[in-house]
């Protein structure tokens, strides 16, 4: 493995952008929880506009931060194009401006899922142009990511000759010659496959939506539209975690001095996830009785199994790697281990919601944002934040002379404890029947909302510390990476 002499500026720019946008989206999320708790007076239109921005912004910025992790480590094994990476960042920013304009100036409030036929039936709340600007912004962002994945495919094929080799098929199905590709390459290949298909599907339904906005006679089958939308959304947001977890595989061994090998078990887990991530999306549609029964059954069964391969391998592998290693703990390693817990813990409420009889009662409650905030807030985000701290230390574990400051350690524990309290407030509210996506809640649900708002404020403060510390250390992040 070759080493970066200096961290590429585009990676740092990408992470700085991600940090700034995450903070803004957290502010929006805090405002939403305050409004639901009756502590802030927001007009319903404003509430749903902020909800749309929060959802779209968090999904997009999760992808941007995670792709920086993947690109940085994959670039140590294959030759990637810096120009394409920059193009993706530019297109992302253009798309963000379009989405902000559509919501803040056009009043679009159709949620980040843009579910047909809502964009074209706004009941006078927004115009077709505003909806088109939002949908177009998503298309621009998706185009940037698709270009980046095509470059990843070019680089991987140039180094390994085929996607099968990059997934470790010769070692998985044949003789293990000890030359299996690194986990970073296997994970990137898995993400390349699923997200290229997911983004292409999303682009197709976005284009159809655009046509429908201006040619209403061009109808779309609602069930097909919902399947395409949720397939795209499910794959895209899951891919963010699979990209970000590369930081766990790459950074923790540098602390422990124990290499994380691509064993047959690891290869089998990642290969299984290629299929499982793309076939378990029907758990989003368990309340759609028009769906074929076989699809719903498959969605439930595969949802039960899909969390196990990579997740179990990663959790057990991370614990094994750090156990009795004598490593020095710092913010980077602490956040990465926290992320493994968050990812693992997020599986539990997700599997519960994927059970048909429970889904019929719980799916449209706060239980659902509870489970995906566990994944993203306690899973994906600490992976990216840990990566940021790692780069801020020049790509080296903290030594005695460079120990973390007290504010870093306080920030870590505030983030971990408040983050757990935040998601538990969501889950408890969902269990009590509090609906999601409602601007106003009944009196019996307000305690959950207010607790969630308190924890959200603490999480925001801790994240502000992390991002500020990264920005102040950008000079160190440009240093030599071991």
C-alpha angles and dihedrals in degrees: 000000000000123000131230110243088205133007107258112253092229090060091052091045089050092051093045089052091047092050093050094047093046089056091049092048090048089055089053090048091051090052090052093052092046090052093049089049092054093245096111129040109227123168111239092245091053091047093055092043090055090044089054093048093045093052097043093041096050094047092048097044091046087058093046094051093043095048088055088058092049095044093048097052097034087054088065090066105031136029110258129183116251090195092060091048090053091046089055091052092049093048089047092055091047090051091048091054090051092050093046090051093048092053105032097040103019098041095230109170105162095124125249091282091068086203114198130276095017097082090058096041105055097148089231095306096112137005130247088250092057091050090047091051091053094046091043091052090055089049092052092049091047091050091056093051092046091054090050093050091049088055090048089052091050092051095045093047090048091054103035104023097228141027089243091061091046088054090052098248095151090056095038098049100024139028115333100231093174092249099104114145116261117268089250090062094044092049093046091050091050091050091045091057100044098039095046088056092041095049092046090053091047092049090053094055091042091054091047089050091051091052091047091053092062101025105042090180087069097088127190125209102251095216092049090048092051092048092050093045095050094041088055094043094045095049094042097052093042090051089060090064093045090053095045094048088067085080089063092051094046106036106039093059089056088059097044099035089229116122117228102226127204096242123178090260092054092046092048091051095052093044092050090052091059089070100031097054091054097044105044097064093101088081084082089060102047090117092053101095092187089070116103109265093231090058092053092047091049090048092055096044095046091044089058091052103034097074093057110066106058096018096054092042091050096046095046092041093051093048091046092048095053098035110116090342094133089227123163111245121224136154094282096053092038093053092047093053090046088053091056089054092048092050092048095045091050091063093067100063089036093058091045090054091046090064107101099223091047094042091058089062104030108033098087093045134086088270090087098054085044093061098042093044087055089055095045106030098040097024118031099025096055088050090058094040090050089051090051092052090047091055091043087060090055092260094297134111113258114269127203092268093052101044118159118264123249092254090058093053092045090049091052095053093042090051094047098045097038091043090055091047091049095055092042089055088056093047093046091049090051091050088053090053100255107160123232123232092028118132092206130042132197120254094259091060097049097088090060091048093049093048088049091051092051093050091044090057091051092048089050091052093049093047089050088057092050095048094044091050090051093050091049090052099048090116091059090045088062091057128103115299116218 
